[in-house]
Short mmCIF file of C-alpha atoms and ligand atoms in Angstrom, two decimals:
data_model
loop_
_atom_site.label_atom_id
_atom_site.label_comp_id
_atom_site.label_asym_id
_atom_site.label_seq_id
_atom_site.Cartn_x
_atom_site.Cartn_y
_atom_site.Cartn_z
CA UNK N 1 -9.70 -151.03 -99.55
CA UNK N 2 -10.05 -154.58 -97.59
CA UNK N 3 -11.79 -155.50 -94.23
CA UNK N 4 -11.54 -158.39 -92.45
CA UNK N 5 -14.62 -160.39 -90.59
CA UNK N 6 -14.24 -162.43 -87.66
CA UNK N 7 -17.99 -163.08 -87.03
CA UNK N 8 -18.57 -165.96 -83.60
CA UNK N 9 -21.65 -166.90 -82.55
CA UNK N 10 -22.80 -168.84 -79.36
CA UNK N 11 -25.70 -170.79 -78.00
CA UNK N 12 -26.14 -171.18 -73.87
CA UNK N 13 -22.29 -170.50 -73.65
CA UNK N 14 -21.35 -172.80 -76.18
CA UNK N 15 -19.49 -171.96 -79.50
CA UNK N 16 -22.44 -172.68 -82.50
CA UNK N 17 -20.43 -170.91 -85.61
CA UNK N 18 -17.83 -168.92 -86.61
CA UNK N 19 -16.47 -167.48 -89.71
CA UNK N 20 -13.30 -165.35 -91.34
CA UNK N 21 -13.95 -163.41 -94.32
CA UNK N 22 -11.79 -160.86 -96.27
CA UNK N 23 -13.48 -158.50 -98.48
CA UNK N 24 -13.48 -155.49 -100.52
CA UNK N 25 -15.48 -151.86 -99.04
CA UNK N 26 -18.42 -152.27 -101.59
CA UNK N 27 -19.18 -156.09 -100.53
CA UNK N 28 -19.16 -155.61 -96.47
CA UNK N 29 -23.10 -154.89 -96.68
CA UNK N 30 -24.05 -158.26 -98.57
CA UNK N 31 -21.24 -160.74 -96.87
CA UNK N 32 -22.63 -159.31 -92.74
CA UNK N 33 -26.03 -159.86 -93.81
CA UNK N 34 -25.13 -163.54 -95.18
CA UNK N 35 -22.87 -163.94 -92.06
CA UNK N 36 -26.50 -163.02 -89.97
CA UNK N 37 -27.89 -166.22 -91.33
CA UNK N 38 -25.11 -168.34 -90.90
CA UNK N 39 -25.54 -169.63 -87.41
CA UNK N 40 -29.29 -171.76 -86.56
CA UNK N 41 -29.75 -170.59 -83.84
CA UNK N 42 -27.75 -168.26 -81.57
CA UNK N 43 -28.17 -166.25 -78.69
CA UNK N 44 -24.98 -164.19 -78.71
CA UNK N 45 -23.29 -163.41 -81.86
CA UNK N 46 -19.74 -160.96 -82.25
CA UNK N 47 -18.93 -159.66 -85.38
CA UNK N 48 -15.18 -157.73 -85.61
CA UNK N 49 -14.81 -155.82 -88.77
CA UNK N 50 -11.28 -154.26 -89.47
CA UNK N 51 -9.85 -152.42 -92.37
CA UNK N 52 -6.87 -154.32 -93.31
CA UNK N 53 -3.26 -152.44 -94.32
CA UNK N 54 -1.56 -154.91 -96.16
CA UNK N 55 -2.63 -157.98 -97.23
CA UNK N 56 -0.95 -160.75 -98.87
CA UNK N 57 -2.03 -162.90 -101.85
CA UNK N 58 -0.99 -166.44 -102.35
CA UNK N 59 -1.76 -168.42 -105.31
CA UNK N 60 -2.36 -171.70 -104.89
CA UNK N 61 -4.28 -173.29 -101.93
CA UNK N 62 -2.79 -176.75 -100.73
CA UNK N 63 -3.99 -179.48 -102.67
CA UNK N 64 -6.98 -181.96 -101.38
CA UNK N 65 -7.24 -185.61 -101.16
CA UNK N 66 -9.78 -187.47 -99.80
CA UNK N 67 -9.65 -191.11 -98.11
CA UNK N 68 -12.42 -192.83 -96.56
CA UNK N 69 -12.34 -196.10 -94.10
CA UNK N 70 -14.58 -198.36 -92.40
CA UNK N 71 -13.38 -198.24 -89.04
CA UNK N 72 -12.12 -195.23 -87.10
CA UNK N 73 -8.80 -196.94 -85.86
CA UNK N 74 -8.23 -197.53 -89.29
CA UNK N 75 -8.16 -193.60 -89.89
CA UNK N 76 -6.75 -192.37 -87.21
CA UNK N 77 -3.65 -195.42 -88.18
CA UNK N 78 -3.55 -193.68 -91.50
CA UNK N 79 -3.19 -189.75 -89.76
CA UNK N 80 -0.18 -191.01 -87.78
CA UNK N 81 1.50 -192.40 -91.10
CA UNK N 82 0.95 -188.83 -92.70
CA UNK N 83 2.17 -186.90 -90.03
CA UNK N 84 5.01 -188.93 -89.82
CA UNK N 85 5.48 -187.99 -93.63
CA UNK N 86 5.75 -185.01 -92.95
CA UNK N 87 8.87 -185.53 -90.27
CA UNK N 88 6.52 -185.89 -87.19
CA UNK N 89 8.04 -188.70 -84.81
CA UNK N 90 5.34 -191.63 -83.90
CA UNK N 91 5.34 -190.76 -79.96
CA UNK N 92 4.68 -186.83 -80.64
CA UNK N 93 2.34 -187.58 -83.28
CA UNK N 94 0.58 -190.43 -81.26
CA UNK N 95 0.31 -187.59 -77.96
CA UNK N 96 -1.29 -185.43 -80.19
CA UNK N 97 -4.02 -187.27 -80.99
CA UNK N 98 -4.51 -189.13 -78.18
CA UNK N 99 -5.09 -185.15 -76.76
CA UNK N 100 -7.62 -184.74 -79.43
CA UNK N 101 -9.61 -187.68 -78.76
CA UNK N 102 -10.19 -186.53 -75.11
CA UNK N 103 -10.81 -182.67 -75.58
CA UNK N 104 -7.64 -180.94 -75.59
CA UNK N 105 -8.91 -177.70 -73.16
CA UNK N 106 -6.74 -178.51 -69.53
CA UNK N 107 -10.27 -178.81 -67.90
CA UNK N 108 -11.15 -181.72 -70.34
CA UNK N 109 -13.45 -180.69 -73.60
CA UNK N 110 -12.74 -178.55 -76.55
CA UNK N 111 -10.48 -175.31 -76.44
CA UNK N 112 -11.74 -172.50 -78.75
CA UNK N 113 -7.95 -172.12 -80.60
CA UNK N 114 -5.58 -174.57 -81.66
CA UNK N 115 -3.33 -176.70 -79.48
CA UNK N 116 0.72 -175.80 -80.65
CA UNK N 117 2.71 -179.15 -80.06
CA UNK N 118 6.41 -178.59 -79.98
CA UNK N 119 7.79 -181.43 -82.37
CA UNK N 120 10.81 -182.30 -80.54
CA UNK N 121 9.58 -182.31 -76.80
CA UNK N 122 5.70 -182.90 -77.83
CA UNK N 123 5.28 -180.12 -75.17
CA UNK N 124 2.10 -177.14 -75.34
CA UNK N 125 3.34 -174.11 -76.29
CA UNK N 126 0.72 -171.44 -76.60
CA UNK N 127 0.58 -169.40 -74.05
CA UNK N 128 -3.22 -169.20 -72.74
CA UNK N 129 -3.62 -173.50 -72.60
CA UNK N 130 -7.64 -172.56 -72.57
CA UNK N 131 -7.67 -170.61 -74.83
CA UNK N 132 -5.30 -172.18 -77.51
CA UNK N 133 -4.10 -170.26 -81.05
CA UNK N 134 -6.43 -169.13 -83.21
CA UNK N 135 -5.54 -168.80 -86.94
CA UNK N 136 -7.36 -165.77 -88.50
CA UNK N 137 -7.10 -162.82 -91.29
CA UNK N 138 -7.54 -165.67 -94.24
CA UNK N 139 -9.86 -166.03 -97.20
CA UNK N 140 -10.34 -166.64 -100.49
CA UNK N 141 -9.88 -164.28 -103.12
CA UNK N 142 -13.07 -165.25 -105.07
CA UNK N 143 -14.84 -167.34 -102.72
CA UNK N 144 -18.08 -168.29 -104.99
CA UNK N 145 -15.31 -169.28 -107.81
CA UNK N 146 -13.19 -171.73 -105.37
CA UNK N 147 -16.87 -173.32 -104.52
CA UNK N 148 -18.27 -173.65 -107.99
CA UNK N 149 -14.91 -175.63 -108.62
CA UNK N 150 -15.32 -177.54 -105.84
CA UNK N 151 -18.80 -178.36 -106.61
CA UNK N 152 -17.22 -179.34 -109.83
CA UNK N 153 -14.95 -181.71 -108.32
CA UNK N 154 -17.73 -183.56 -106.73
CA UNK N 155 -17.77 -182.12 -103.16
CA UNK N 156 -21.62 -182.16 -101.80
CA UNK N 157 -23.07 -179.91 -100.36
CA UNK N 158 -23.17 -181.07 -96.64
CA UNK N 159 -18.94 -180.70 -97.18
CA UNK N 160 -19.16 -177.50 -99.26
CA UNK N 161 -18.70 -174.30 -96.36
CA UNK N 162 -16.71 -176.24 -94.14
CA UNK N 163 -13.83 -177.60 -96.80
CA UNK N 164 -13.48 -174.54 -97.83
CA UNK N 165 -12.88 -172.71 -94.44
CA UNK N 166 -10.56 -175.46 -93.17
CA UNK N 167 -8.29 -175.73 -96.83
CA UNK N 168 -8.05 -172.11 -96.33
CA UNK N 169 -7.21 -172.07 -92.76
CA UNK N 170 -4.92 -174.99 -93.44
CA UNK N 171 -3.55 -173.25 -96.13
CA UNK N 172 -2.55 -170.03 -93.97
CA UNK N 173 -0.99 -171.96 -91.16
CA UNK N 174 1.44 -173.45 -93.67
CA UNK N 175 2.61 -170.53 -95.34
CA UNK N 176 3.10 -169.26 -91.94
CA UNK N 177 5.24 -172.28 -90.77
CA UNK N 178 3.24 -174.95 -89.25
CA UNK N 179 4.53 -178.24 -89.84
CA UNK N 180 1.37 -180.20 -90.12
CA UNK N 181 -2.00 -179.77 -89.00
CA UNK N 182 -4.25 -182.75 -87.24
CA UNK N 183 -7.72 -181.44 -87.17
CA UNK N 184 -11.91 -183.04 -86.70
CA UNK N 185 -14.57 -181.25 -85.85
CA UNK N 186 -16.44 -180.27 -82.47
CA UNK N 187 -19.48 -180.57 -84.67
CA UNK N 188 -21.30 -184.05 -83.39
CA UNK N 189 -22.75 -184.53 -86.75
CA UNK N 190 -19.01 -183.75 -88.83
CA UNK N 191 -16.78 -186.99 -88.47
CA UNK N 192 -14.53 -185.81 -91.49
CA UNK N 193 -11.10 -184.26 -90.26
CA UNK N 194 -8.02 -183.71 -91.77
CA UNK N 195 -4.20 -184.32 -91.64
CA UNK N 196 -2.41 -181.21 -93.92
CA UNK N 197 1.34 -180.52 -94.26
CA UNK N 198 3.42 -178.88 -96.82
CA UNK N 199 4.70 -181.99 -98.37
CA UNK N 200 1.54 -184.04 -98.05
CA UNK N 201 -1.13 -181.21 -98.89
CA UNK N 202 -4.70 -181.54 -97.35
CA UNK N 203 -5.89 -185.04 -96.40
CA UNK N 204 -9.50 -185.26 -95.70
CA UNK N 205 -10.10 -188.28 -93.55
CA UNK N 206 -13.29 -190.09 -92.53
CA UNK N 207 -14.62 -190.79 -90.01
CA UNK N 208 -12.12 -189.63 -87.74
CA UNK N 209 -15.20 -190.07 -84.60
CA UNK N 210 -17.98 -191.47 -83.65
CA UNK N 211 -21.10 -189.50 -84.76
CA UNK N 212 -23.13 -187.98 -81.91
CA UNK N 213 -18.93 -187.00 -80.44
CA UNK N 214 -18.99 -183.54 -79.79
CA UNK N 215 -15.36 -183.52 -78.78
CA UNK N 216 -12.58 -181.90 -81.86
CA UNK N 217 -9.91 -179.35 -82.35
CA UNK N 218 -6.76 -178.53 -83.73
CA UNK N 219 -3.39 -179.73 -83.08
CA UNK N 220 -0.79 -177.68 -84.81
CA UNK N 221 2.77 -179.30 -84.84
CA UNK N 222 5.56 -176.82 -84.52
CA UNK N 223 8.83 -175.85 -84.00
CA UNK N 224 9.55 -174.22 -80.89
CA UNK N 225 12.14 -171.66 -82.17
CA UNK N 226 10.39 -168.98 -84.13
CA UNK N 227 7.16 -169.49 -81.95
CA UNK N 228 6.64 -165.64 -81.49
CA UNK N 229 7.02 -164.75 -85.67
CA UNK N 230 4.55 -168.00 -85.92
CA UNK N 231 2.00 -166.91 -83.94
CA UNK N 232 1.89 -163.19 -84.96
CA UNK N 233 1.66 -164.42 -88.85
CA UNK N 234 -1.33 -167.40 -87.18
CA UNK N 235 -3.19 -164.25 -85.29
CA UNK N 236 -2.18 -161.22 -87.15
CA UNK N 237 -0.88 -161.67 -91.24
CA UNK N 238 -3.46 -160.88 -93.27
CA UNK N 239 -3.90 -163.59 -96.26
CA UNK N 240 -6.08 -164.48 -99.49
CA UNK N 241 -5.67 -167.62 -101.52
CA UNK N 242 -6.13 -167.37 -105.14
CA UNK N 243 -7.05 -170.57 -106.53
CA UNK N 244 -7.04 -174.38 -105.73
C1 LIG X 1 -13.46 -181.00 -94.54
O1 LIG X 1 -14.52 -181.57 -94.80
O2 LIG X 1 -12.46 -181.10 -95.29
C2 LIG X 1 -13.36 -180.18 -93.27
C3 LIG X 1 -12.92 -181.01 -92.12
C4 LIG X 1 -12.68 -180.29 -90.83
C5 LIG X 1 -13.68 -179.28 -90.39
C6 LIG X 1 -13.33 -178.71 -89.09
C7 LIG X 1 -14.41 -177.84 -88.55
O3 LIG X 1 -15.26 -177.42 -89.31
O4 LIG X 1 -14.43 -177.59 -87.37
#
């Protein structure tokens, strides 16, 4: 028997961490209390737990690459060439980020889902624009494994949590038809983001923004036929990832 955990937490209004776990009956008591002590500092925290039906496995996550640059035009120069790798024309993938880099919410900041950015028309297609997609229902299937081998690889620590929520979110949305994936964090202190696409795997790019920025988000690049089957897999497929 599997649950899922969507656990959100909030300071003053704003969003201060969230987290998506997937895990058997016998380990809900350990992971909630670990999920407790995620956050800082909070003032409102909402924990959904679910017991799931069926769940899928997939094997392999995407794979990671890492490139770093001195200047953030440099970066954001070498995001556009990867999404246009992965079929992405210039102009839609240009609007995307250009949407990122002022806070993609209508009313100017950040949006708590992901932005869905049809690839022929570079139009918004979710349908709450404040509210955006959110991809959920995804985790590892050993998650102390994948981060030992990531450890292994070299990650540090300050990366650890975070790479491993993002490949795995990253991961989901391209099994589930996303095209490619421009992504930095709302977190001022994060500069780090990521391009990820089927063909090009997951890019980890820095610095993608100033530090002290709180501004970040998703962009997901899409096709807008299908959009319905898309967004119930995003929202509503249940999915672990094996291995790196
Ligand atoms: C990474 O270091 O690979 C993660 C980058 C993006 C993190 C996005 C987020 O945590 O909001």
């Amino acid at each position: 028997m599997f649950y899922s955990i969507r656990m959100r937490a909030e300071l003053k209004g704003d969003h201060v961490s969230g987290a998506e776990r997937i895990v058997r009956a016998e380990e809900l008591d350990k992971v909630l209390k670990a999920l407790l002590r995620r956050p800082r500092e909070y003032d409102r925290m909402n924990i959904t737990i679910e017991k799931i039906e069926n769940l899928l496995c997939i094997p392999k996550a995407l794979p990671i690459y890492s490139h770093d640059f001195k200047r953030i035009e440099e970066a954001h120069d070498f995001a556009i060439s990867l999404l246009k790798r992965e079929g992405i024309r210039e102009d839609i993938a240009l609007r995307g980020l250009e949407l990122l880099k002022r806070g993609p919410s209508p009313k100017g900041g950040n949006m708590r889902g992901a932005v869905l950015m049809d690839i022929e028309s570079g139009e918004r297609l979710e349908p709450d624009k404040e509210r955006g997609i959110r991809t959920v229902r995804f985790d590892w299937k050993n998650r102390n494994k994948i981060k030992e081998l990531l450890k292994e690889r070299g990650i540090k620590r300050f990366y650890l949590e975070r790479l491993l929520d993002a490949l795995a979110l990253a991961t989901k949305n391209v099994y589930c038809g996303v095209i490619a994936e421009l992504c930095w964090s709302d977190d001022p202190e994060y500069t780090t983001g990521y391009v990820a696409g089927r063909n090009i795997g997951y890019v980890r790019i820095k610095p993608m923004k100033e530090e002290g920025n709180p501004i970040g988000g998703r962009i997901y690049f899409v096709k807008g036929e299908g959009l319905e089957n898309l967004i119930n897999c995003l929202e509503g497929t249940p999915l672990l990832i094996e291995d790196l």
